[in-house]
Structure formats: structure tokens, C-alpha cells
PDB file of C-alpha atoms in Angstrom:
ATOM      1  CA  ASN A  29     -98.474  -9.516-116.339  1.00 62.00           C
ATOM      2  CA  ALA A  30     -98.121  -6.413-118.512  1.00 77.00           C
ATOM      3  CA  GLY A  31     -98.272  -8.172-121.901  1.00 93.00           C
ATOM      4  CA  VAL A  32     -97.503  -5.799-124.794  1.00 96.00           C
ATOM      5  CA  THR A  33     -96.855  -2.207-123.746  1.00 96.00           C
ATOM      6  CA  GLN A  34     -96.807   0.662-126.206  1.00 97.00           C
ATOM      7  CA  THR A  35     -95.671   4.210-125.513  1.00 97.00           C
ATOM      8  CA  PRO A  36     -96.669   6.925-125.989  1.00 97.00           C
ATOM      9  CA  LYS A  37    -100.448   6.552-126.228  1.00 96.00           C
ATOM     10  CA  PHE A  38    -100.809   9.810-128.178  1.00 96.00           C
ATOM     11  CA  GLN A  39     -98.333  11.889-130.184  1.00 97.00           C
ATOM     12  CA  VAL A  40     -98.525  14.960-132.400  1.00 97.00           C
ATOM     13  CA  LEU A  41     -95.640  15.667-134.776  1.00 97.00           C
ATOM     14  CA  LYS A  42     -94.888  18.341-137.319  1.00 97.00           C
ATOM     15  CA  THR A  43     -93.999  17.308-140.847  1.00 98.00           C
ATOM     16  CA  GLY A  44     -90.336  16.398-141.071  1.00 97.00           C
ATOM     17  CA  GLN A  45     -89.867  15.563-137.400  1.00 97.00           C
ATOM     18  CA  SER A  46     -88.613  12.175-136.352  1.00 96.00           C
ATOM     19  CA  MET A  47     -89.674  10.024-133.451  1.00 96.00           C
ATOM     20  CA  THR A  48     -89.630   6.492-132.097  1.00 98.00           C
ATOM     21  CA  LEU A  49     -92.680   4.513-131.051  1.00 98.00           C
ATOM     22  CA  GLN A  50     -91.787   2.113-128.280  1.00 98.00           C
ATOM     23  CA  CYS A  51     -93.026  -1.456-127.904  1.00 98.00           C
ATOM     24  CA  ALA A  52     -92.084  -3.877-125.151  1.00 98.00           C
ATOM     25  CA  GLN A  53     -93.351  -7.323-124.259  1.00 97.00           C
ATOM     26  CA  ASP A  54     -92.652  -9.351-121.134  1.00 96.00           C
ATOM     27  CA  MET A  55     -93.830 -12.745-122.385  1.00 93.00           C
ATOM     28  CA  ASN A  56     -90.515 -13.864-123.921  1.00 92.00           C
ATOM     29  CA  HIS A  57     -92.139 -13.898-127.364  1.00 91.00           C
ATOM     30  CA  GLU A  58     -89.966 -14.549-130.404  1.00 90.00           C
ATOM     31  CA  TYR A  59     -92.164 -12.785-132.911  1.00 89.00           C
ATOM     32  CA  MET A  60     -92.977  -9.065-132.859  1.00 91.00           C
ATOM     33  CA  SER A  61     -94.623  -6.857-135.454  1.00 92.00           C
ATOM     34  CA  TRP A  62     -95.946  -3.399-136.169  1.00 95.00           C
ATOM     35  CA  TYR A  63     -99.268  -2.582-137.853  1.00 92.00           C
ATOM     36  CA  ARG A  64    -100.937   0.650-138.814  1.00 94.00           C
ATOM     37  CA  GLN A  65    -104.681   1.065-138.881  1.00 91.00           C
ATOM     38  CA  ASP A  66    -106.428   3.658-140.982  1.00 89.00           C
ATOM     39  CA  PRO A  67    -110.208   4.169-141.233  1.00 81.00           C
ATOM     40  CA  GLY A  68    -111.831   1.552-143.460  1.00 72.00           C
ATOM     41  CA  MET A  69    -108.561  -0.242-144.234  1.00 74.00           C
ATOM     42  CA  GLY A  70    -108.148  -2.851-141.517  1.00 77.00           C
ATOM     43  CA  LEU A  71    -104.640  -3.425-140.165  1.00 84.00           C
ATOM     44  CA  ARG A  72    -101.637  -3.317-142.460  1.00 87.00           C
ATOM     45  CA  LEU A  73     -98.300  -4.864-141.559  1.00 87.00           C
ATOM     46  CA  ILE A  74     -95.356  -2.441-141.529  1.00 93.00           C
ATOM     47  CA  HIS A  75     -92.388  -4.489-140.277  1.00 93.00           C
ATOM     48  CA  TYR A  76     -91.911  -7.691-138.328  1.00 90.00           C
ATOM     49  CA  SER A  77     -89.215  -9.640-136.503  1.00 91.00           C
ATOM     50  CA  VAL A  78     -88.916 -13.378-135.909  1.00 87.00           C
ATOM     51  CA  GLY A  79     -86.219 -12.979-133.274  1.00 89.00           C
ATOM     52  CA  ALA A  80     -83.521 -10.708-131.887  1.00 93.00           C
ATOM     53  CA  GLY A  81     -81.340  -9.346-134.676  1.00 94.00           C
ATOM     54  CA  ILE A  82     -83.788 -10.327-137.448  1.00 92.00           C
ATOM     55  CA  THR A  83     -86.265  -7.949-139.067  1.00 93.00           C
ATOM     56  CA  ASP A  84     -88.152  -7.878-142.339  1.00 90.00           C
ATOM     57  CA  GLN A  85     -90.540  -5.697-144.254  1.00 91.00           C
ATOM     58  CA  GLY A  86     -94.282  -6.083-144.308  1.00 87.00           C
ATOM     59  CA  GLU A  87     -96.891  -4.612-146.606  1.00 85.00           C
ATOM     60  CA  VAL A  88     -96.252  -0.880-146.022  1.00 91.00           C
ATOM     61  CA  PRO A  89     -92.630  -0.387-144.835  1.00 94.00           C
ATOM     62  CA  ASN A  90     -91.742   2.901-146.558  1.00 95.00           C
ATOM     63  CA  GLY A  91     -90.903   5.723-144.151  1.00 96.00           C
ATOM     64  CA  TYR A  92     -90.358   3.413-141.190  1.00 97.00           C
ATOM     65  CA  ASN A  93     -87.331   1.672-139.684  1.00 97.00           C
ATOM     66  CA  VAL A  94     -87.137  -1.016-137.032  1.00 97.00           C
ATOM     67  CA  SER A  95     -84.493  -2.856-135.062  1.00 96.00           C
ATOM     68  CA  ARG A  96     -84.611  -5.785-132.646  1.00 97.00           C
ATOM     69  CA  SER A  97     -81.610  -5.722-130.344  1.00 97.00           C
ATOM     70  CA  THR A  98     -83.370  -7.577-127.533  1.00 96.00           C
ATOM     71  CA  THR A  99     -86.181 -10.110-127.358  1.00 95.00           C
ATOM     72  CA  GLU A 100     -88.332  -7.706-125.340  1.00 97.00           C
ATOM     73  CA  ASP A 101     -88.183  -4.502-127.382  1.00 97.00           C
ATOM     74  CA  PHE A 102     -89.154  -3.644-130.948  1.00 98.00           C
ATOM     75  CA  PRO A 103     -89.117   0.133-131.563  1.00 98.00           C
ATOM     76  CA  LEU A 104     -90.565   1.698-134.705  1.00 98.00           C
ATOM     77  CA  ARG A 105     -88.793   4.800-136.020  1.00 98.00           C
ATOM     78  CA  LEU A 106     -90.322   7.450-138.228  1.00 97.00           C
ATOM     79  CA  LEU A 107     -87.390   9.130-139.943  1.00 92.00           C
ATOM     80  CA  SER A 108     -89.177  12.194-141.359  1.00 96.00           C
ATOM     81  CA  ALA A 109     -92.847  12.301-140.455  1.00 97.00           C
ATOM     82  CA  ALA A 110     -95.409  12.991-143.173  1.00 97.00           C
ATOM     83  CA  PRO A 111     -99.170  13.686-142.887  1.00 97.00           C
ATOM     84  CA  SER A 112     -99.779  10.335-144.615  1.00 96.00           C
ATOM     85  CA  GLN A 113     -98.345   8.654-141.528  1.00 97.00           C
ATOM     86  CA  THR A 114    -101.193   9.933-139.384  1.00 97.00           C
ATOM     87  CA  SER A 115    -102.635   6.691-138.086  1.00 97.00           C
ATOM     88  CA  VAL A 116    -103.076   4.369-135.133  1.00 96.00           C
ATOM     89  CA  TYR A 117    -100.076   2.087-134.682  1.00 97.00           C
ATOM     90  CA  PHE A 118    -100.301  -1.316-133.027  1.00 96.00           C
ATOM     91  CA  CYS A 119     -97.491  -3.531-131.869  1.00 96.00           C
ATOM     92  CA  ALA A 120     -98.124  -7.284-131.588  1.00 92.00           C
ATOM     93  CA  SER A 121     -96.164 -10.320-130.453  1.00 92.00           C
ATOM     94  CA  SER A 122     -96.500 -14.080-130.384  1.00 88.00           C
ATOM     95  CA  TYR A 123     -94.611 -16.925-128.754  1.00 85.00           C
ATOM     96  CA  ASN A 124     -92.972 -18.053-131.952  1.00 73.00           C
ATOM     97  CA  SER A 125     -93.106 -17.142-135.601  1.00 61.00           C
ATOM     98  CA  ALA A 126     -95.394 -19.886-136.761  1.00 53.00           C
ATOM     99  CA  GLY A 127     -96.684 -21.968-133.894  1.00 51.00           C
ATOM    100  CA  LEU A 128    -100.194 -23.278-133.996  1.00 51.00           C
ATOM    101  CA  ASN A 129    -100.911 -22.282-130.436  1.00 58.00           C
ATOM    102  CA  SER A 130     -99.276 -18.883-130.436  1.00 71.00           C
ATOM    103  CA  PRO A 131    -101.791 -16.256-131.474  1.00 82.00           C
ATOM    104  CA  LEU A 132    -100.856 -12.598-131.669  1.00 85.00           C
ATOM    105  CA  HIS A 133    -101.110 -10.418-128.562  1.00 90.00           C
ATOM    106  CA  PHE A 134    -101.639  -6.735-129.291  1.00 93.00           C
ATOM    107  CA  GLY A 135    -100.816  -3.561-127.426  1.00 96.00           C
ATOM    108  CA  ASN A 136    -103.393  -0.799-127.053  1.00 93.00           C
ATOM    109  CA  GLY A 137    -101.933   1.387-129.743  1.00 96.00           C
ATOM    110  CA  THR A 138    -100.253   4.738-130.314  1.00 97.00           C
ATOM    111  CA  ARG A 139    -102.371   7.428-131.926  1.00 96.00           C
ATOM    112  CA  LEU A 140    -100.125   9.574-134.099  1.00 97.00           C
ATOM    113  CA  THR A 141    -101.082  12.822-135.795  1.00 97.00           C
ATOM    114  CA  VAL A 142     -98.708  14.525-138.229  1.00 97.00           C
ATOM    115  CA  THR A 143     -99.534  18.143-139.056  1.00 97.00           C
TER     116      THR A 143
ATOM    117  CA  ASP B  15    -102.402 -16.497-147.830  1.00 59.00           C
ATOM    118  CA  ALA B  16    -106.014 -17.147-148.747  1.00 62.00           C
ATOM    119  CA  LYS B  17    -108.252 -14.107-148.970  1.00 83.00           C
ATOM    120  CA  THR B  18    -111.316 -13.872-146.758  1.00 91.00           C
ATOM    121  CA  THR B  19    -114.707 -12.259-147.315  1.00 93.00           C
ATOM    122  CA  GLN B  20    -116.905 -11.057-144.457  1.00 95.00           C
ATOM    123  CA  PRO B  21    -120.109  -9.016-144.363  1.00 96.00           C
ATOM    124  CA  PRO B  22    -119.324  -5.422-143.406  1.00 94.00           C
ATOM    125  CA  SER B  23    -121.871  -5.290-140.595  1.00 97.00           C
ATOM    126  CA  MET B  24    -124.326  -7.360-138.553  1.00 97.00           C
ATOM    127  CA  ASP B  25    -126.727  -6.778-135.677  1.00 97.00           C
ATOM    128  CA  CYS B  26    -127.604  -9.188-132.889  1.00 96.00           C
ATOM    129  CA  ALA B  27    -130.015  -8.970-129.964  1.00 97.00           C
ATOM    130  CA  GLU B  28    -128.488  -9.120-126.518  1.00 97.00           C
ATOM    131  CA  GLY B  29    -128.620 -12.634-125.075  1.00 97.00           C
ATOM    132  CA  ARG B  30    -129.004 -14.282-128.462  1.00 97.00           C
ATOM    133  CA  ALA B  31    -126.332 -16.146-130.384  1.00 97.00           C
ATOM    134  CA  ALA B  32    -124.284 -14.098-132.817  1.00 98.00           C
ATOM    135  CA  ASN B  33    -123.228 -16.046-135.915  1.00 98.00           C
ATOM    136  CA  LEU B  34    -120.510 -14.331-137.943  1.00 98.00           C
ATOM    137  CA  PRO B  35    -119.745 -15.880-141.335  1.00 97.00           C
ATOM    138  CA  CYS B  36    -116.477 -15.868-143.232  1.00 96.00           C
ATOM    139  CA  ASN B  37    -115.780 -17.103-146.736  1.00 94.00           C
ATOM    140  CA  HIS B  38    -112.296 -18.395-147.560  1.00 91.00           C
ATOM    141  CA  SER B  39    -112.884 -20.377-150.713  1.00 91.00           C
ATOM    142  CA  THR B  40    -109.202 -20.372-151.763  1.00 88.00           C
ATOM    143  CA  ILE B  41    -107.895 -21.750-148.485  1.00 87.00           C
ATOM    144  CA  SER B  42    -105.046 -24.258-148.727  1.00 83.00           C
ATOM    145  CA  GLY B  43    -104.760 -27.497-146.812  1.00 81.00           C
ATOM    146  CA  ASN B  44    -102.170 -26.135-144.381  1.00 78.00           C
ATOM    147  CA  GLU B  45    -103.881 -22.837-143.627  1.00 82.00           C
ATOM    148  CA  TYR B  46    -105.585 -22.216-140.307  1.00 86.00           C
ATOM    149  CA  VAL B  47    -108.587 -19.984-139.688  1.00 90.00           C
ATOM    150  CA  TYR B  48    -108.079 -17.366-136.973  1.00 90.00           C
ATOM    151  CA  TRP B  49    -110.614 -14.964-135.479  1.00 94.00           C
ATOM    152  CA  TYR B  50    -109.784 -11.713-133.730  1.00 93.00           C
ATOM    153  CA  ARG B  51    -111.956  -8.851-132.567  1.00 95.00           C
ATOM    154  CA  GLN B  52    -111.305  -5.180-131.939  1.00 93.00           C
ATOM    155  CA  ILE B  53    -113.367  -3.214-129.496  1.00 92.00           C
ATOM    156  CA  HIS B  54    -113.374   0.481-130.268  1.00 85.00           C
ATOM    157  CA  SER B  55    -109.972   2.165-129.771  1.00 78.00           C
ATOM    158  CA  GLN B  56    -108.383  -0.967-128.257  1.00 89.00           C
ATOM    159  CA  GLY B  57    -105.877  -3.402-129.713  1.00 91.00           C
ATOM    160  CA  PRO B  58    -107.220  -6.503-131.477  1.00 91.00           C
ATOM    161  CA  GLN B  59    -107.967  -9.472-129.229  1.00 93.00           C
ATOM    162  CA  TYR B  60    -107.465 -13.118-130.182  1.00 91.00           C
ATOM    163  CA  ILE B  61    -110.656 -15.197-129.992  1.00 95.00           C
ATOM    164  CA  ILE B  62    -110.146 -18.655-131.465  1.00 94.00           C
ATOM    165  CA  HIS B  63    -108.539 -20.584-134.311  1.00 91.00           C
ATOM    166  CA  GLY B  64    -108.879 -23.943-136.046  1.00 91.00           C
ATOM    167  CA  LEU B  65    -107.751 -26.090-138.971  1.00 89.00           C
ATOM    168  CA  LYS B  66    -110.634 -28.390-139.914  1.00 89.00           C
ATOM    169  CA  ASN B  67    -112.330 -29.503-136.750  1.00 87.00           C
ATOM    170  CA  ASN B  68    -114.828 -27.397-134.896  1.00 94.00           C
ATOM    171  CA  GLU B  69    -113.331 -25.627-131.895  1.00 95.00           C
ATOM    172  CA  THR B  70    -114.767 -24.173-128.707  1.00 97.00           C
ATOM    173  CA  ASN B  71    -113.273 -22.118-125.927  1.00 95.00           C
ATOM    174  CA  GLU B  72    -114.577 -19.878-123.184  1.00 95.00           C
ATOM    175  CA  MET B  73    -115.228 -17.036-125.593  1.00 94.00           C
ATOM    176  CA  ALA B  74    -116.706 -18.631-128.704  1.00 97.00           C
ATOM    177  CA  SER B  75    -117.150 -21.590-131.021  1.00 98.00           C
ATOM    178  CA  LEU B  76    -115.697 -21.953-134.488  1.00 98.00           C
ATOM    179  CA  ILE B  77    -117.512 -24.057-137.069  1.00 97.00           C
ATOM    180  CA  ILE B  78    -115.544 -24.883-140.228  1.00 96.00           C
ATOM    181  CA  THR B  79    -117.345 -26.481-143.169  1.00 96.00           C
ATOM    182  CA  GLU B  80    -116.181 -29.877-144.362  1.00 94.00           C
ATOM    183  CA  ASP B  81    -114.690 -28.417-147.548  1.00 94.00           C
ATOM    184  CA  ARG B  82    -113.055 -25.680-145.391  1.00 94.00           C
ATOM    185  CA  LYS B  83    -114.211 -22.971-147.779  1.00 94.00           C
ATOM    186  CA  SER B  84    -116.143 -21.125-145.111  1.00 95.00           C
ATOM    187  CA  SER B  85    -116.455 -20.838-141.360  1.00 96.00           C
ATOM    188  CA  THR B  86    -118.733 -19.321-138.734  1.00 97.00           C
ATOM    189  CA  LEU B  87    -117.782 -17.754-135.443  1.00 98.00           C
ATOM    190  CA  ILE B  88    -120.496 -18.213-132.836  1.00 98.00           C
ATOM    191  CA  LEU B  89    -120.839 -16.084-129.720  1.00 98.00           C
ATOM    192  CA  PRO B  90    -123.422 -18.134-127.843  1.00 96.00           C
ATOM    193  CA  HIS B  91    -124.960 -15.414-125.675  1.00 95.00           C
ATOM    194  CA  ALA B  92    -123.981 -12.007-127.020  1.00 97.00           C
ATOM    195  CA  THR B  93    -123.670  -9.112-124.597  1.00 97.00           C
ATOM    196  CA  LEU B  94    -123.326  -5.389-125.228  1.00 97.00           C
ATOM    197  CA  ARG B  95    -119.590  -5.757-124.538  1.00 95.00           C
ATOM    198  CA  ASP B  96    -119.294  -8.009-127.595  1.00 97.00           C
ATOM    199  CA  THR B  97    -119.951  -5.025-129.875  1.00 97.00           C
ATOM    200  CA  ALA B  98    -116.741  -4.886-131.914  1.00 97.00           C
ATOM    201  CA  VAL B  99    -115.186  -5.431-135.336  1.00 94.00           C
ATOM    202  CA  TYR B 100    -114.524  -9.129-135.917  1.00 96.00           C
ATOM    203  CA  TYR B 101    -111.712 -10.211-138.227  1.00 93.00           C
ATOM    204  CA  CYS B 102    -111.451 -13.601-139.919  1.00 93.00           C
ATOM    205  CA  ILE B 103    -107.941 -14.457-141.133  1.00 88.00           C
ATOM    206  CA  VAL B 104    -106.446 -17.527-142.736  1.00 84.00           C
ATOM    207  CA  ARG B 105    -102.791 -18.210-142.349  1.00 75.00           C
ATOM    208  CA  VAL B 106    -100.208 -20.895-142.740  1.00 63.00           C
ATOM    209  CA  ALA B 107     -98.867 -21.999-139.390  1.00 55.00           C
ATOM    210  CA  GLU B 108     -95.916 -24.300-139.898  1.00 51.00           C
ATOM    211  CA  PRO B 109     -92.352 -24.264-138.591  1.00 48.00           C
ATOM    212  CA  GLY B 110     -90.163 -21.686-140.304  1.00 47.00           C
ATOM    213  CA  SER B 111     -92.895 -19.507-141.763  1.00 50.00           C
ATOM    214  CA  ALA B 112     -93.245 -15.905-140.736  1.00 50.00           C
ATOM    215  CA  ARG B 113     -96.404 -14.688-139.089  1.00 53.00           C
ATOM    216  CA  GLN B 114     -97.478 -12.096-141.643  1.00 60.00           C
ATOM    217  CA  LEU B 115    -101.105 -11.973-140.621  1.00 66.00           C
ATOM    218  CA  THR B 116    -103.047  -9.713-142.923  1.00 69.00           C
ATOM    219  CA  PHE B 117    -106.210  -8.190-141.538  1.00 75.00           C
ATOM    220  CA  GLY B 118    -109.028  -7.213-143.889  1.00 77.00           C
ATOM    221  CA  SER B 119    -111.926  -4.912-143.101  1.00 80.00           C
ATOM    222  CA  GLY B 120    -113.814  -7.324-140.824  1.00 90.00           C
ATOM    223  CA  THR B 121    -117.460  -7.369-139.688  1.00 95.00           C
ATOM    224  CA  GLN B 122    -118.826  -4.678-137.397  1.00 95.00           C
ATOM    225  CA  LEU B 123    -121.044  -6.556-134.934  1.00 98.00           C
ATOM    226  CA  THR B 124    -123.492  -4.411-133.001  1.00 98.00           C
ATOM    227  CA  VAL B 125    -125.274  -6.058-130.075  1.00 97.00           C
ATOM    228  CA  LEU B 126    -128.604  -4.358-129.458  1.00 97.00           C
ATOM    229  CA  PRO B 127    -130.266  -4.118-126.031  1.00 95.00           C
TER     230      PRO B 127
END
């Protein structure tokens, strides 16, 4: 069982470039989300989705777009990369958006550097 | 969501119990307490959660005070592999609400040989 799979593991971009971070889960989870983690700041929610076709903004959405065309996939797009977006990005999913017994499952992250 | 307060760091001797405290004095009646941990460079890992009763699973025990204003995560026999950052989070879990879990800075637990 693969769980939550993130690709790529590492990426270096130049300022102004665009790219998509991929996230896929094979657990038929309704809820998916993206976090960024910066040193000393814990994890901050970027965008989330409670089901296919539904997305919403989290705490730090600026500079990022998401879409949820299937249950399995939740890509995160950087439209024009900036050095401030240098971070580790984690994708997470759970069985449903609010269930008591559906904790978040995390991928192993994408380490992005913007020069 | 209620805000949580955790000590920034703690040490524990290998084989001893690690007791990690969390203060959530503004917790509401329908908010659950969740614990996650993050081992260096990996994604966070779910440990345990509870509402008002104490909970135990194969990884840990969760003790919630009667007034629910604080809780303690207990790792009964800490090993070197338990060295990680531990996050305490409180969150509403009811039908229709979105899972906007907010992670704070957590507690860096170091298990010493």
C-alpha cells in the first residue's frame, strides 16, 4: 500500500519559473491538503480539498494554485516561483473531512529551492 | 481552533517513559486533541487522539485532564528512534467541518542513550 506519494523529492527552480508538485493517494481519501514547512515555523496550510471538484484556501495560499479533478490526485502549482517559496512541501490526506477516526496521512515531502 | 502550548524541547533517557505535556486551556467541548510526530526529514506521523477519556494504542498513551485544559502524551519505553518533533493539535471533528489542522512549533524530544 503506497499511501501518499509525492513527486519529485527534490527540485531547484529559478525565480519566475513555474512547476507542479504532484501528490497522489491510493486510500480513497476524501480530504487532501498541502502544507509548507519552514525552519522554526511548524507546518502551515496552503490549500485543501474536501472532495473531487472542491478546493479552498488555507493559511498561506498566495502564489499557489490547486485543482482536484480526481479523488486520487491533488497537484500544487507554483505559477511564478519566488525565493520566498523555498521550503519543504507536504501533502496529506484523510478518509473524510471531519471524521473522528480519520487522522491525516502525510507524504514524505518535496524539498524545493528557488534561486 | 484552540491554541496549544508545548515546551520547545525535552530530553529522555532510553528505556524510560517520555511524558510530553501540552496546554490547551481554551479548548472547546467539541474539540479533539491530536498528537503527531515528525522524525527528521520525514512527513509527520499520526500517533493518537482523544476527546476526554484517556486513550492508549500500540504507540503511546494520551492522558487528558478532567477539565480538558491540558494533556500528556506518554511514550512508555522511549527508544532512540522516538527522537522527533512532537506536535499537539486540537481540532473540531464533526460532520461537515473542514480538516484545517494547524501545526505549531511542537516539542523536540531527544532520547539519550
